[in-house]
PDB file of C-alpha atoms in Angstrom:
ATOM      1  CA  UNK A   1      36.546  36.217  32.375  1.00 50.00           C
ATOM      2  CA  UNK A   2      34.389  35.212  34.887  1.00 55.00           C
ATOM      3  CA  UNK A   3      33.287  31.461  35.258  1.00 55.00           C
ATOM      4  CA  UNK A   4      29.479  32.515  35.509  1.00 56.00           C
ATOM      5  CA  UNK A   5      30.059  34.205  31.947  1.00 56.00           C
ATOM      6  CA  UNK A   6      31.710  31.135  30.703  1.00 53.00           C
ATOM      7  CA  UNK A   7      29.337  28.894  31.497  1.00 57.00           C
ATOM      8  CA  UNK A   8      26.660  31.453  30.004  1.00 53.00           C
ATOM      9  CA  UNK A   9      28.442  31.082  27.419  1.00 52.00           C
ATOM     10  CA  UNK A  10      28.608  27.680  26.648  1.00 54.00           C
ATOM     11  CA  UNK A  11      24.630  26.983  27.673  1.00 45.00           C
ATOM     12  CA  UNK A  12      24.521  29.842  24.605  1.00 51.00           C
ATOM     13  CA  UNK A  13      26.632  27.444  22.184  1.00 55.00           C
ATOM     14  CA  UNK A  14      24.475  24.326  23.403  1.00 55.00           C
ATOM     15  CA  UNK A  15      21.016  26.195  22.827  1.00 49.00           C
ATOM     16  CA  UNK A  16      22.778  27.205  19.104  1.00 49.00           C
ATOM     17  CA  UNK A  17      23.679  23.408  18.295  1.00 48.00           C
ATOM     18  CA  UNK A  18      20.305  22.092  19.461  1.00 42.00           C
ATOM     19  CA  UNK A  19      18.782  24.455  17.193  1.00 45.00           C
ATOM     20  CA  UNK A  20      20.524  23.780  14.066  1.00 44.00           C
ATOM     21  CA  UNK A  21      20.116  20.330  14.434  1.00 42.00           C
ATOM     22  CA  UNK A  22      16.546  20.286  14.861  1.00 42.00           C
ATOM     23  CA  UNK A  23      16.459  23.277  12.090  1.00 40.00           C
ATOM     24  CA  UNK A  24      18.500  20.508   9.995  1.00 42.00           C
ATOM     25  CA  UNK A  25      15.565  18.353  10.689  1.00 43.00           C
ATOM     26  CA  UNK A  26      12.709  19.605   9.609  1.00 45.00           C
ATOM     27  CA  UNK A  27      13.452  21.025   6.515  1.00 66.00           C
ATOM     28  CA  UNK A  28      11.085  20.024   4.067  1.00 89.00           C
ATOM     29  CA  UNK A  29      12.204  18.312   0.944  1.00 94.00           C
ATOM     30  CA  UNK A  30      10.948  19.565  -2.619  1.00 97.00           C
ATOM     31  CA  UNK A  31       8.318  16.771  -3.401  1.00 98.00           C
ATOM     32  CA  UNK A  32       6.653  16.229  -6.796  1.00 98.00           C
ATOM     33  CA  UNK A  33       4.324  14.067  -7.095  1.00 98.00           C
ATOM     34  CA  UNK A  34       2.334  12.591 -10.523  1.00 97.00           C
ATOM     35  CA  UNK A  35      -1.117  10.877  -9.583  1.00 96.00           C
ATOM     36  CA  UNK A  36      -3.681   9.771 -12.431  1.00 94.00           C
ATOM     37  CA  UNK A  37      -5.939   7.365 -10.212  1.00 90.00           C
ATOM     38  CA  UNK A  38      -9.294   9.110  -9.189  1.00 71.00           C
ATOM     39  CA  UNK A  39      -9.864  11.682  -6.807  1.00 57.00           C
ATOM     40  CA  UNK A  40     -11.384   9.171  -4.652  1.00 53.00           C
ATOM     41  CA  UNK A  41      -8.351   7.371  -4.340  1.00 69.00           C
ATOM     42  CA  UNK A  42      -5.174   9.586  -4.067  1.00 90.00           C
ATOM     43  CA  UNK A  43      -3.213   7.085  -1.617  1.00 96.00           C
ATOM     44  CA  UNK A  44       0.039   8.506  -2.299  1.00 96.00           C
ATOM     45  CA  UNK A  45      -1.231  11.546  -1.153  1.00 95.00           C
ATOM     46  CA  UNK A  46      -2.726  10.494   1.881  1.00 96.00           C
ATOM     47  CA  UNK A  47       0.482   8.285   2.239  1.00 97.00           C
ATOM     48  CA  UNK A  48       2.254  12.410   2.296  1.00 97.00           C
ATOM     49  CA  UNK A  49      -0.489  14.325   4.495  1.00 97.00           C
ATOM     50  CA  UNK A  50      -0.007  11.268   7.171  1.00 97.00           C
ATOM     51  CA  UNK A  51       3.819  11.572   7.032  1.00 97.00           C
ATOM     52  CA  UNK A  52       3.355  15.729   7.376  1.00 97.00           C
ATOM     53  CA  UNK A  53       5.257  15.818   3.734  1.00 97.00           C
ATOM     54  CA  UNK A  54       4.529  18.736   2.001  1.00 97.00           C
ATOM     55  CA  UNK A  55       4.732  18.614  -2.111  1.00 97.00           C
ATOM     56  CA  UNK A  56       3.516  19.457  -5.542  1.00 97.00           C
ATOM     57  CA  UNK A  57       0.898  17.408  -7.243  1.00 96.00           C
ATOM     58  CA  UNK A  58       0.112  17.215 -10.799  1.00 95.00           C
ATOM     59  CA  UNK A  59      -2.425  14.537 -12.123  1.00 94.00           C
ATOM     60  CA  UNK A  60      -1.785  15.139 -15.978  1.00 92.00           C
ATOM     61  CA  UNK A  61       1.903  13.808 -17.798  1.00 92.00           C
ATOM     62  CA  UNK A  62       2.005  17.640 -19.387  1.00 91.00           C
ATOM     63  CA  UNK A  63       2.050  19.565 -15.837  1.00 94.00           C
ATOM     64  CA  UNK A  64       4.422  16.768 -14.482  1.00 96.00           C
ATOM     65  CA  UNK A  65       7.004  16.954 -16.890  1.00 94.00           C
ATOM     66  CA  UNK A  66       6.963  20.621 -16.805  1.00 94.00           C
ATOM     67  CA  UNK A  67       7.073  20.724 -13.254  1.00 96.00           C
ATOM     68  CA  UNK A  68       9.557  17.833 -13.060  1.00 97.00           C
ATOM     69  CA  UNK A  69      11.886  19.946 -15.916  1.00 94.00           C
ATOM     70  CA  UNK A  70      11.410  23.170 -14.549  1.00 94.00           C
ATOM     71  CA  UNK A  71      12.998  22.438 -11.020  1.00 96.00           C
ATOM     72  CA  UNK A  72      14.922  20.329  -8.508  1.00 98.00           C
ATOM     73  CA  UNK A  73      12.919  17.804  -6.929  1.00 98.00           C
ATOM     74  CA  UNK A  74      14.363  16.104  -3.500  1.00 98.00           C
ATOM     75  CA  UNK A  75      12.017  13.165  -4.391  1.00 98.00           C
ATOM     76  CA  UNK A  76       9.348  12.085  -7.059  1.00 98.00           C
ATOM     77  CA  UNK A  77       6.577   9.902  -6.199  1.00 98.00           C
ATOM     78  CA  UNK A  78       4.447   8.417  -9.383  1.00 98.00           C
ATOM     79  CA  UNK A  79       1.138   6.998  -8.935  1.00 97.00           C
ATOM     80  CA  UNK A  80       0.251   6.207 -12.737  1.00 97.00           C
ATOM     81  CA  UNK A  81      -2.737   3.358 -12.810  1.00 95.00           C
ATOM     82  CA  UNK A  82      -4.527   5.073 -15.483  1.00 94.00           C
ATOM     83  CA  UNK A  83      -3.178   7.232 -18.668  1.00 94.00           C
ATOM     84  CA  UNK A  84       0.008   6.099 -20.816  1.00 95.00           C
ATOM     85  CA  UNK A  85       2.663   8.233 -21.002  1.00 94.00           C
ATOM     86  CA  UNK A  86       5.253   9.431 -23.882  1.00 92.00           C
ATOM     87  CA  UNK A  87       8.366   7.432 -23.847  1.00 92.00           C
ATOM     88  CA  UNK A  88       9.941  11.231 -22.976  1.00 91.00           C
ATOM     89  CA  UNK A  89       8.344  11.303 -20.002  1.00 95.00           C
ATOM     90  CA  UNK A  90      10.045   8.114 -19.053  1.00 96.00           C
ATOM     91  CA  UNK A  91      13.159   9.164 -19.992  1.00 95.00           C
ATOM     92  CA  UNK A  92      13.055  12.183 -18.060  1.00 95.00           C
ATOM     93  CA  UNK A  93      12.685   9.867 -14.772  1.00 97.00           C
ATOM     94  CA  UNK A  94      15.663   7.824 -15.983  1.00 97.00           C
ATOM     95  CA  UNK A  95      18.034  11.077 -16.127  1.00 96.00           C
ATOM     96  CA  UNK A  96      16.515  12.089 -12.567  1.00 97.00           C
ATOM     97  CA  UNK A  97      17.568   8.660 -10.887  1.00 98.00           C
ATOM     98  CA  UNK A  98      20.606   8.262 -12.846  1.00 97.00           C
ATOM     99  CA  UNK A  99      21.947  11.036 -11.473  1.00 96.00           C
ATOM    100  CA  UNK A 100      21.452  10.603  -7.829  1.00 98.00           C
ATOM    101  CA  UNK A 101      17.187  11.261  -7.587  1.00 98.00           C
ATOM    102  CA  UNK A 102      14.832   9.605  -5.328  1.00 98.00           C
ATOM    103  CA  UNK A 103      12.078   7.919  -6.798  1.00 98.00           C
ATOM    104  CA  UNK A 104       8.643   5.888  -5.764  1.00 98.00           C
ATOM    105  CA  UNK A 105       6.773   4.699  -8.330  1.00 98.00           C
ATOM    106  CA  UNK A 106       3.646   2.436  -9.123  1.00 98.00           C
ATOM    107  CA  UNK A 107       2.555   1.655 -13.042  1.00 98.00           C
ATOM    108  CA  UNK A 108       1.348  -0.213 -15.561  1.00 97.00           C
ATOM    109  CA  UNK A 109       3.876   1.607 -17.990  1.00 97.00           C
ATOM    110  CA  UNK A 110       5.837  -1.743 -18.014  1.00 97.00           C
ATOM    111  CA  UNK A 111       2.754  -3.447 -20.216  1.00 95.00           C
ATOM    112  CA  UNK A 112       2.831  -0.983 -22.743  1.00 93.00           C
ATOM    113  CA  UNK A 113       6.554  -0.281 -22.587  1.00 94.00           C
ATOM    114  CA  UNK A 114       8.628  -2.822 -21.434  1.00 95.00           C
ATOM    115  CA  UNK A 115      12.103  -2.108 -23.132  1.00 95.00           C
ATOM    116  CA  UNK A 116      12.245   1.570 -21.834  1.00 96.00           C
ATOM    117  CA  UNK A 117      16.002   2.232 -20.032  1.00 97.00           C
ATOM    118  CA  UNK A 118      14.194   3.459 -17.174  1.00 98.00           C
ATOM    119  CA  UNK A 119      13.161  -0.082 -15.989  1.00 98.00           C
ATOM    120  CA  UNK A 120      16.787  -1.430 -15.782  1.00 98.00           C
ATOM    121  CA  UNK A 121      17.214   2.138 -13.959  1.00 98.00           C
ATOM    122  CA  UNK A 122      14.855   0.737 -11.630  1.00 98.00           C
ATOM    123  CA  UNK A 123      16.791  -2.555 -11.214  1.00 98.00           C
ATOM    124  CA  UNK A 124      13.655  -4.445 -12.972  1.00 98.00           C
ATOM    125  CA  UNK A 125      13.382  -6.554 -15.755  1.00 98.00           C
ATOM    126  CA  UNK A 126       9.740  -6.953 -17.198  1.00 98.00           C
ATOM    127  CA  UNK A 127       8.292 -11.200 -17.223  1.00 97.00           C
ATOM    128  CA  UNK A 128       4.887 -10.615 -18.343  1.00 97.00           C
ATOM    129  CA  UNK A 129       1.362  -9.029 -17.400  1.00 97.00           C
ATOM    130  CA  UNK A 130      -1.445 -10.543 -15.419  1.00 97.00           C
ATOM    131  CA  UNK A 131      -4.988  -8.737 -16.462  1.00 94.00           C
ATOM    132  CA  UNK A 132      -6.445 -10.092 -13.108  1.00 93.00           C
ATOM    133  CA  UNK A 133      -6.125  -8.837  -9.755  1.00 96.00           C
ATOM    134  CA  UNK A 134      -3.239 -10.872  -7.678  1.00 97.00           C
ATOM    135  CA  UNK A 135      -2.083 -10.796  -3.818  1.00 98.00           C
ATOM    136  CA  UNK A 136       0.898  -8.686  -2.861  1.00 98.00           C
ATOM    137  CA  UNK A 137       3.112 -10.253  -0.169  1.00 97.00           C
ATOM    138  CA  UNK A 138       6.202  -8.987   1.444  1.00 97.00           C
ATOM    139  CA  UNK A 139       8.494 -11.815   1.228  1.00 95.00           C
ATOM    140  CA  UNK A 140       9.659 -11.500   4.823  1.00 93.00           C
ATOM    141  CA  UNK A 141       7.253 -10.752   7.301  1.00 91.00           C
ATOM    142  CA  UNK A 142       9.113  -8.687   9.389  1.00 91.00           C
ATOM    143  CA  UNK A 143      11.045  -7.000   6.386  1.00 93.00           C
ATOM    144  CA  UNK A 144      11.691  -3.158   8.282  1.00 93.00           C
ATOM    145  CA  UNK A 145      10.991  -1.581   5.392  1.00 95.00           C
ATOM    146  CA  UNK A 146       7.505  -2.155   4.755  1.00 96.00           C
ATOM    147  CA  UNK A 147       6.820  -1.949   8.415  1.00 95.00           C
ATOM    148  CA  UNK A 148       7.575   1.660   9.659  1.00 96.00           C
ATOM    149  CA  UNK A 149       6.625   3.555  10.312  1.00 97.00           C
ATOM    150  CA  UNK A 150       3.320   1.559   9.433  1.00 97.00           C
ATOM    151  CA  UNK A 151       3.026  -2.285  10.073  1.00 95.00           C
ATOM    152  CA  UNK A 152       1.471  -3.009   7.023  1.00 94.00           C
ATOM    153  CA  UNK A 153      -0.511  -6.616   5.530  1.00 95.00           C
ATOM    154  CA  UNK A 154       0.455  -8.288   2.839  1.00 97.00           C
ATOM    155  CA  UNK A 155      -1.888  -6.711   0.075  1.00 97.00           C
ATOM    156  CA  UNK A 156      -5.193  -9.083  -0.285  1.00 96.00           C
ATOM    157  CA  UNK A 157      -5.940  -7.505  -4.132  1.00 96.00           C
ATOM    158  CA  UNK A 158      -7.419 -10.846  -5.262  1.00 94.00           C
ATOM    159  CA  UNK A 159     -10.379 -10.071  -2.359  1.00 92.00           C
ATOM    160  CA  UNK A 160     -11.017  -6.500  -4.655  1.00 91.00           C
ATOM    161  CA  UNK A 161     -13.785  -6.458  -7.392  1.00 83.00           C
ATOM    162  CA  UNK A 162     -11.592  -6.268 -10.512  1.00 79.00           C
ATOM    163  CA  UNK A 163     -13.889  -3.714 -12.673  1.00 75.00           C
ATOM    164  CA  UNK A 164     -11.420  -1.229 -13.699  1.00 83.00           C
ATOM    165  CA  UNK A 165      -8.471  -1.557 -15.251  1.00 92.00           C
ATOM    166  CA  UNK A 166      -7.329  -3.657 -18.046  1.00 94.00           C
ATOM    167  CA  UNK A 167      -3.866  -5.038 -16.157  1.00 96.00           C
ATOM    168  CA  UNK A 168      -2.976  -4.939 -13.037  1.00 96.00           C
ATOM    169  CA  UNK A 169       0.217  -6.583 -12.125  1.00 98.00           C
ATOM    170  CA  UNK A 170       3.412  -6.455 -14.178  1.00 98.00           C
ATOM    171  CA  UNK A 171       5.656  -9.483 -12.450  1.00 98.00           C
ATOM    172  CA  UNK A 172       9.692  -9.276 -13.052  1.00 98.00           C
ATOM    173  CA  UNK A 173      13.214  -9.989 -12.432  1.00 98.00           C
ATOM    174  CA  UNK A 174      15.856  -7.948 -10.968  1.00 98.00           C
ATOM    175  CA  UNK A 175      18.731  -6.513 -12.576  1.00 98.00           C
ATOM    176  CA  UNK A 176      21.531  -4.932 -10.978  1.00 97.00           C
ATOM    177  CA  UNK A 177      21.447  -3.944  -7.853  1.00 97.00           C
ATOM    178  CA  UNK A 178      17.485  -4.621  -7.795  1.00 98.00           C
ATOM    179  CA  UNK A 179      16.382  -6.801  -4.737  1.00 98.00           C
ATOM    180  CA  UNK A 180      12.874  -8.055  -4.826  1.00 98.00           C
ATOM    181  CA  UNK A 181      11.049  -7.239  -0.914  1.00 97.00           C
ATOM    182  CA  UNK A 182       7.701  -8.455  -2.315  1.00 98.00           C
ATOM    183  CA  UNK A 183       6.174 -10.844  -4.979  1.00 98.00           C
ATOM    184  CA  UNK A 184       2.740 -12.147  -6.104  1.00 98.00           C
ATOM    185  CA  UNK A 185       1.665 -14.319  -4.109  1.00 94.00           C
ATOM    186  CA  UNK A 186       4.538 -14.662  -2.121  1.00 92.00           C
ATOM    187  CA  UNK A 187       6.177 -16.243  -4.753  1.00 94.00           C
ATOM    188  CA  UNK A 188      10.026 -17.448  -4.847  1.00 94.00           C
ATOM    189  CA  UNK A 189      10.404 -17.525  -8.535  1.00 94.00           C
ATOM    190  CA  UNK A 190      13.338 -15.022  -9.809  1.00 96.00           C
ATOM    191  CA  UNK A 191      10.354 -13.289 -12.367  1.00 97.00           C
ATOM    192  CA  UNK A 192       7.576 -12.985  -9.895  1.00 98.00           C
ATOM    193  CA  UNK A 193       8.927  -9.781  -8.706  1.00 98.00           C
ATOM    194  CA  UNK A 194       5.992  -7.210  -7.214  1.00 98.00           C
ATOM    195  CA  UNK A 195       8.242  -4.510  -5.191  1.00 98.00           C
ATOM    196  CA  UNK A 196      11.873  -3.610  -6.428  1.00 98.00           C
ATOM    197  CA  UNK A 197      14.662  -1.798  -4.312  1.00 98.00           C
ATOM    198  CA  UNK A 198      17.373  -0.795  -6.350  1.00 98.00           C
ATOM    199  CA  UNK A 199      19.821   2.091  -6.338  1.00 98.00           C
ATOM    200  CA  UNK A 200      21.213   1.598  -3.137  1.00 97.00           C
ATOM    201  CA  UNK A 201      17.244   2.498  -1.893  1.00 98.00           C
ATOM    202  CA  UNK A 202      17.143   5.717  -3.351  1.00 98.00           C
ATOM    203  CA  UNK A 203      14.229   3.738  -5.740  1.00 98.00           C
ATOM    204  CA  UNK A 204      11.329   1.465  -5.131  1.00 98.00           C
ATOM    205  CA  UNK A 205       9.391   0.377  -8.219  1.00 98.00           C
ATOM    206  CA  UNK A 206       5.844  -1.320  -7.437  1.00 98.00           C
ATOM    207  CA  UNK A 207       5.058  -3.086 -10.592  1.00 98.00           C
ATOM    208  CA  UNK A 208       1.727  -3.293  -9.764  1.00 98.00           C
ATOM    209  CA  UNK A 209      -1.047  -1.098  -9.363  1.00 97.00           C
ATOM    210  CA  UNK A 210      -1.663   0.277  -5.333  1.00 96.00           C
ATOM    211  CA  UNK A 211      -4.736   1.910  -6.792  1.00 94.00           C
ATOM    212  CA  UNK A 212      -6.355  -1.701  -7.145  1.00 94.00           C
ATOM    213  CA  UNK A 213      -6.461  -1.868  -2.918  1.00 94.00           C
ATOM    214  CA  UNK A 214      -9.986  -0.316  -3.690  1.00 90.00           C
ATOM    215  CA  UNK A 215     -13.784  -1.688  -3.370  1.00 82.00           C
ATOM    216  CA  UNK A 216     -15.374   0.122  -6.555  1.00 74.00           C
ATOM    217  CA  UNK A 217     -18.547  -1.590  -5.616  1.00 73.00           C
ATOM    218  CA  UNK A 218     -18.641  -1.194  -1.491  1.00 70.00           C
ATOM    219  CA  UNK A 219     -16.270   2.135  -2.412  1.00 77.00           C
ATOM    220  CA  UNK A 220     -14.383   1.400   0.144  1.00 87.00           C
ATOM    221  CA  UNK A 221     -10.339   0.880   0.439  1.00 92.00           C
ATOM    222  CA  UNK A 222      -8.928  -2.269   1.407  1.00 94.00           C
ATOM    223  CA  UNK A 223      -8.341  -2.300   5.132  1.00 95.00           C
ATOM    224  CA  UNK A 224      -7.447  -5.802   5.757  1.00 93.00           C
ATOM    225  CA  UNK A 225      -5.994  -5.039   9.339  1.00 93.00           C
ATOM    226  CA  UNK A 226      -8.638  -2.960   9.929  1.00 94.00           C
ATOM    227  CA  UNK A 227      -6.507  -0.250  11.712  1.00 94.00           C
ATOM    228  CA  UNK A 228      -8.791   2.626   9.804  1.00 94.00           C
ATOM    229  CA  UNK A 229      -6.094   3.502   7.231  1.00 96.00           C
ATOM    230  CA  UNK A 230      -5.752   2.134   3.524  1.00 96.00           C
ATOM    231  CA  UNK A 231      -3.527  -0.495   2.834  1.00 97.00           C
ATOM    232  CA  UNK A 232      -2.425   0.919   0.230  1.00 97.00           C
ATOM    233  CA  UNK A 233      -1.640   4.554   1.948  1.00 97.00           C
ATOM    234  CA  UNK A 234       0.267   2.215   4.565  1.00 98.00           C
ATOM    235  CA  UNK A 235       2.559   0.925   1.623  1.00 98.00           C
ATOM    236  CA  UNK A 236       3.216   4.601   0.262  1.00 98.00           C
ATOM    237  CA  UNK A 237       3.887   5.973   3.478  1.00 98.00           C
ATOM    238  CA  UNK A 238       6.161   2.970   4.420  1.00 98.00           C
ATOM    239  CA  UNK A 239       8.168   3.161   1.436  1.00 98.00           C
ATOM    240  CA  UNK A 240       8.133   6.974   1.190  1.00 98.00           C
ATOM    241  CA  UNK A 241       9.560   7.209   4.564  1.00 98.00           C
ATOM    242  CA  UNK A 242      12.317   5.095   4.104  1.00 98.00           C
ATOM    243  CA  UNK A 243      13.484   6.480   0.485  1.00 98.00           C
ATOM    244  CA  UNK A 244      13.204  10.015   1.858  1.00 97.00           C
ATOM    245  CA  UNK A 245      15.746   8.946   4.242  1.00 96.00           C
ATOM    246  CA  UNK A 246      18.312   7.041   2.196  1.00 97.00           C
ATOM    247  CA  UNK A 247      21.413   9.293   0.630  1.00 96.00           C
ATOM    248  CA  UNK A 248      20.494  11.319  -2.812  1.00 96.00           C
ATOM    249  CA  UNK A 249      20.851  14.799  -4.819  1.00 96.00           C
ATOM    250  CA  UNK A 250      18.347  17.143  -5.441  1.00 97.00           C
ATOM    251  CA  UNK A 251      18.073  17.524  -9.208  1.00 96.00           C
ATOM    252  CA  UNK A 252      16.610  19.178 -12.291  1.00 96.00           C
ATOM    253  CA  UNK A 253      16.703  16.400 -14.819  1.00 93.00           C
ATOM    254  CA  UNK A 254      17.929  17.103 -18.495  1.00 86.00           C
ATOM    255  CA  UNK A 255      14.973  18.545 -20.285  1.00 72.00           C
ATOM    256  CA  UNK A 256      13.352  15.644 -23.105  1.00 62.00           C
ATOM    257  CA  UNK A 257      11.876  16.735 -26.255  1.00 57.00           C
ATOM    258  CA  UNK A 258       7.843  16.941 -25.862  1.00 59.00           C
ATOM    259  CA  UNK A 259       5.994  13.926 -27.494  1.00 61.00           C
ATOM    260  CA  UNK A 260       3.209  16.439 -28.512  1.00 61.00           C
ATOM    261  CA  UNK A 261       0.860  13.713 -28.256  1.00 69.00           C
ATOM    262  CA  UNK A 262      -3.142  14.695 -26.739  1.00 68.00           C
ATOM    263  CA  UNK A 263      -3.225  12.612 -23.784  1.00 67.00           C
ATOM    264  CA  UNK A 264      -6.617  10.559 -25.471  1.00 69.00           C
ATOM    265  CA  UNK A 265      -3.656   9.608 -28.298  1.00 73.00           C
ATOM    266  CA  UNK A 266      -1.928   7.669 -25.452  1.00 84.00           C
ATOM    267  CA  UNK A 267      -4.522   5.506 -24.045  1.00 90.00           C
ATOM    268  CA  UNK A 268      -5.763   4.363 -21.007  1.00 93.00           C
ATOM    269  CA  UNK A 269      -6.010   1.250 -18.426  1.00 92.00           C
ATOM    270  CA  UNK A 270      -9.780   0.930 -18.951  1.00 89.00           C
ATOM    271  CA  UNK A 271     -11.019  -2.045 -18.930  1.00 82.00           C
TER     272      UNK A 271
END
């Protein structure tokens, strides 16, 4: 064989590997995501749409946990200031992470509650509820997770008008292999947990609402570096990125009995 031909060959082979690789890439990852704050909120989704994350959204706990039982999901994200929720649907995201998932979640779930498996799941143990609004700080300020691919701000909530939901912040302890990156107020107390890691970063659990980075009167997000994005979409998309990068499985979790409760049976974080 001619050495022309072999080394047409072998620029073939290279072209082949480059491709898969980048093929490898960019393949999308089946998102779902549950979001119950207002449509003019949504900073999990803008948190996706900045990231160029495609995924599924449903806003009501009936769609999600059809959707969520109905498939394999490569990642959940849960934005869930508002409604309650049915102890099933809990338990469904329990199964998911137990069994390898990736999950993001912020909610006041942990006021209402607090003894559900799916919190220990999370590497979080629940202290006790604040009804006001109370600063978020990362407690390192160069900790790499919450700064890419966004630099974000510590979260200034107490600046926000507090006019819409009845608690706000859910501070707690960590649990297995939970590690606290952010507290209230940049606290050091074991209990004054804010942002969990846990399951070897296939989780983070916010245990306080990211919906509350939002001027109801001014109607205006909280911008406190005043780059032109939300805060708040900064801490998604921070925290997306990285879980959607750490090692997991893509799974259908175990179907849950339906609570067959009316979603007005369940309540709501009205103030």
């Amino acid at each position: 064989m001619k050495r022309t031909t072999l080394r047409l060959i072998m620029v073939l082979l290279l072209i082949a590997l480059v491709l898969s690789i980048q093929s490898g890439c960019t393949k999308q990852l089946a998102i779902l995501v549950y979001d119950d704050s207002y449509s003019y909120m949504g900073f999990s989704q803008e948190a996706l749409d900045s990231l160029s994350l495609g995924y599924t959204l449903t806003t009501y706990y009936g769609d999600f946990q059809t959707a969520f039982s109905s498939a394999a999901w490569d990642m959940v994200i849960f934005d869930n200031p508002y409604w309650g929720l049915p102890g099933d649907v809990l338990s469904l995201l329990q199964d998911y992470v137990a069994r390898g998932g990736k999950l993001v979640m912020s909610t006041w779930m942990p006021a209402v509650n607090n003894t559900h498996g799916l919190w220990a799941q999370l590497g979080y143990s629940y202290s006790t509820y604040f009804e006001n609004l109370v600063d978020v700080d990362k407690l390192f300020s160069d900790e790499w997770l919450l700064n890419n691919p966004y630099k974000t701000p510590d979260l200034e909530l107490s600046s926000m008008a507090d006019e819409f939901f009845g608690v706000d912040g859910f501070p707690g302890s960590v649990v297995g292999d939970g590690r606290i990156i952010a507290s209230f107020d940049g606290s050091g107390a074991y209990n004054m947990g804010a942002v969990i890691w846990a399951n070897s970063g296939r989780t983070i659990l916010n245990a306080f609402l990211l919906a509350d980075a939002y001027d109801y009167y001014g109607d205006e997000p909280l911008d406190a570096d005043g780059d032109g994005m939300a805060d708040a979409t900064e801490w998604w998309a921070d925290e997306i990125s990285y879980v959607s990068t750490r090692p997991g499985s893509k799974i259908q979790p175990s179907l849950s009995s339906s609570s067959g409760s009316a979603i007005g049976e369940l309540g709501n974080n009205a103030l």
